[in-house]
């Protein structure tokens, strides 16, 4: 953590005020790179809006993210490798980020399925497909 703080131009103590350890810092960094406020706002629009328009906006949002953060996204394979090697880190990321995201998307899908806006498919299949497209670029 001291090296990270130094490269960020911060005192190590300041960094520890926000992140108790490197894992928490790592998780927040990945989360903030992938799940942005505009994405969360668009997901919130899904139940209210035209599903096709919202999904178009979601795709545009992901492409804009790639353009704006190309340098950070280039580091994603290294981050993914770190997650795969560290079971505790992987479980933390799943519990704090991926599972809540997928659950929210699955609830939205179920609502659309019940109202007939989308065809019935096993929810976990459709949500993982959509989630992978949104989260995994």
Tab-separated table of C-alpha atoms in Angstrom:
chain	number	residue	atom	x	y	z
A	1	UNK	CA	0.000	0.000	0.000
A	2	UNK	CA	2.801	2.506	0.661
A	3	UNK	CA	4.026	2.155	-2.941
A	4	UNK	CA	0.513	2.692	-4.269
A	5	UNK	CA	0.046	5.765	-2.076
A	6	UNK	CA	3.375	7.178	-3.203
A	7	UNK	CA	2.573	6.710	-6.893
A	8	UNK	CA	-0.788	8.424	-6.308
A	9	UNK	CA	0.889	11.311	-4.513
A	10	UNK	CA	-0.764	10.492	-1.180
A	11	UNK	CA	0.412	9.650	2.285
A	12	UNK	CA	-0.063	5.959	3.076
A	13	UNK	CA	-2.232	6.903	6.070
A	14	UNK	CA	-4.614	8.783	3.782
A	15	UNK	CA	-4.999	5.744	1.573
A	16	UNK	CA	-5.701	3.539	4.609
A	17	UNK	CA	-8.502	5.914	5.671
A	18	UNK	CA	-10.432	4.879	2.571
A	19	UNK	CA	-9.179	1.338	1.978
A	20	UNK	CA	-8.212	-0.947	4.861
A	21	UNK	CA	-6.146	-3.198	2.588
A	22	UNK	CA	-4.969	-3.767	-0.961
A	23	UNK	CA	-7.866	-6.130	-1.750
A	24	UNK	CA	-10.466	-3.476	-0.930
A	25	UNK	CA	-8.599	-0.935	-3.045
A	26	UNK	CA	-8.390	-3.433	-5.895
A	27	UNK	CA	-12.097	-4.289	-5.729
A	28	UNK	CA	-13.124	-0.636	-5.729
A	29	UNK	CA	-10.803	0.083	-8.644
A	30	UNK	CA	-12.272	-2.721	-10.744
A	31	UNK	CA	-15.817	-1.859	-9.699
A	32	UNK	CA	-15.384	1.825	-10.563
A	33	UNK	CA	-13.887	0.983	-13.922
A	34	UNK	CA	-16.702	-1.349	-14.947
A	35	UNK	CA	-19.763	-0.132	-13.082
A	36	UNK	CA	-20.111	3.579	-13.671
A	37	UNK	CA	-22.835	5.954	-12.510
A	38	UNK	CA	-24.236	6.325	-16.057
A	39	UNK	CA	-24.498	2.520	-16.294
A	40	UNK	CA	-26.364	2.302	-12.982
A	41	UNK	CA	-28.706	5.079	-14.113
A	42	UNK	CA	-29.420	3.243	-17.372
A	43	UNK	CA	-30.136	-0.004	-15.531
A	44	UNK	CA	-32.555	1.963	-13.357
A	45	UNK	CA	-34.355	3.149	-16.533
A	46	UNK	CA	-35.009	-0.380	-17.824
A	47	UNK	CA	-38.289	-0.987	-15.942
A	48	UNK	CA	-39.646	2.429	-16.956
A	49	UNK	CA	-38.581	2.652	-20.557
A	50	UNK	CA	-38.672	0.999	-23.921
A	51	UNK	CA	-36.445	-2.040	-23.502
A	52	UNK	CA	-34.872	-1.688	-26.967
A	53	UNK	CA	-33.972	1.967	-26.397
A	54	UNK	CA	-32.497	1.260	-22.970
A	55	UNK	CA	-30.346	-1.594	-24.293
A	56	UNK	CA	-29.156	0.621	-27.161
A	57	UNK	CA	-28.166	3.225	-24.567
A	58	UNK	CA	-26.397	0.522	-22.537
A	59	UNK	CA	-24.306	-0.528	-25.528
A	60	UNK	CA	-23.472	3.083	-26.396
A	61	UNK	CA	-22.470	3.628	-22.758
A	62	UNK	CA	-20.059	0.683	-22.883
A	63	UNK	CA	-18.461	1.871	-26.143
A	64	UNK	CA	-18.065	5.391	-24.727
A	65	UNK	CA	-16.443	3.914	-21.617
A	66	UNK	CA	-13.946	2.049	-23.784
A	67	UNK	CA	-13.088	5.235	-25.679
A	68	UNK	CA	-12.681	7.379	-22.562
A	69	UNK	CA	-10.776	4.853	-20.464
A	70	UNK	CA	-8.817	2.950	-23.080
A	71	UNK	CA	-5.590	3.046	-21.037
A	72	UNK	CA	-7.265	1.663	-17.904
A	73	UNK	CA	-9.156	-0.991	-19.828
A	74	UNK	CA	-5.900	-2.160	-21.378
A	75	UNK	CA	-4.904	-3.253	-17.863
A	76	UNK	CA	-8.029	-5.386	-17.386
A	77	UNK	CA	-6.406	-8.691	-18.468
A	78	UNK	CA	-3.815	-8.297	-15.716
A	79	UNK	CA	-6.549	-7.492	-13.205
A	80	UNK	CA	-8.594	-10.481	-14.349
A	81	UNK	CA	-5.556	-12.715	-13.959
A	82	UNK	CA	-5.079	-11.490	-10.401
A	83	UNK	CA	-8.720	-12.230	-9.609
A	84	UNK	CA	-8.479	-15.761	-11.025
A	85	UNK	CA	-5.337	-16.538	-8.990
A	86	UNK	CA	-6.717	-15.292	-5.685
A	87	UNK	CA	-9.824	-17.205	-4.525
A	88	UNK	CA	-10.532	-14.797	-1.661
A	89	UNK	CA	-10.338	-11.796	-3.980
A	90	UNK	CA	-12.544	-13.545	-6.533
A	91	UNK	CA	-15.192	-14.303	-3.873
A	92	UNK	CA	-15.064	-10.726	-2.572
A	93	UNK	CA	-15.585	-9.318	-6.054
A	94	UNK	CA	-18.419	-11.748	-6.733
A	95	UNK	CA	-20.171	-10.951	-3.440
A	96	UNK	CA	-19.711	-7.183	-3.506
A	97	UNK	CA	-20.225	-6.535	-7.173
A	98	UNK	CA	-21.182	-9.241	-9.626
A	99	UNK	CA	-23.908	-11.100	-7.729
A	100	UNK	CA	-25.815	-7.917	-6.724
A	101	UNK	CA	-25.588	-6.684	-10.330
A	102	UNK	CA	-26.819	-9.981	-11.790
A	103	UNK	CA	-29.635	-10.233	-9.226
A	104	UNK	CA	-30.878	-6.758	-10.134
A	105	UNK	CA	-30.783	-7.590	-13.842
A	106	UNK	CA	-32.539	-10.915	-13.251
A	107	UNK	CA	-35.367	-9.203	-11.342
A	108	UNK	CA	-35.820	-6.749	-14.209
A	109	UNK	CA	-35.852	-9.610	-16.717
A	110	UNK	CA	-38.458	-11.529	-14.669
A	111	UNK	CA	-40.682	-8.441	-14.612
A	112	UNK	CA	-40.461	-8.091	-18.394
A	113	UNK	CA	-41.063	-11.798	-18.842
A	114	UNK	CA	-44.212	-11.735	-16.706
A	115	UNK	CA	-45.607	-8.713	-18.563
A	116	UNK	CA	-44.841	-10.309	-21.945
A	117	UNK	CA	-42.271	-7.703	-23.053
A	118	UNK	CA	-39.680	-10.423	-23.585
A	119	UNK	CA	-39.846	-14.093	-24.423
A	120	UNK	CA	-39.465	-16.552	-21.556
A	121	UNK	CA	-35.988	-18.000	-21.315
A	122	UNK	CA	-34.191	-19.367	-18.270
A	123	UNK	CA	-33.404	-16.099	-16.433
A	124	UNK	CA	-29.865	-17.049	-15.446
A	125	UNK	CA	-28.940	-17.738	-19.092
A	126	UNK	CA	-30.250	-14.447	-20.445
A	127	UNK	CA	-28.901	-12.355	-17.565
A	128	UNK	CA	-25.417	-13.846	-17.766
A	129	UNK	CA	-25.405	-13.211	-21.514
A	130	UNK	CA	-26.543	-9.610	-21.123
A	131	UNK	CA	-24.390	-9.074	-18.032
A	132	UNK	CA	-21.337	-10.386	-19.853
A	133	UNK	CA	-21.968	-8.018	-22.729
A	134	UNK	CA	-22.464	-5.040	-20.421
A	135	UNK	CA	-19.832	-5.732	-17.798
A	136	UNK	CA	-17.286	-7.582	-19.903
A	137	UNK	CA	-17.406	-5.124	-22.809
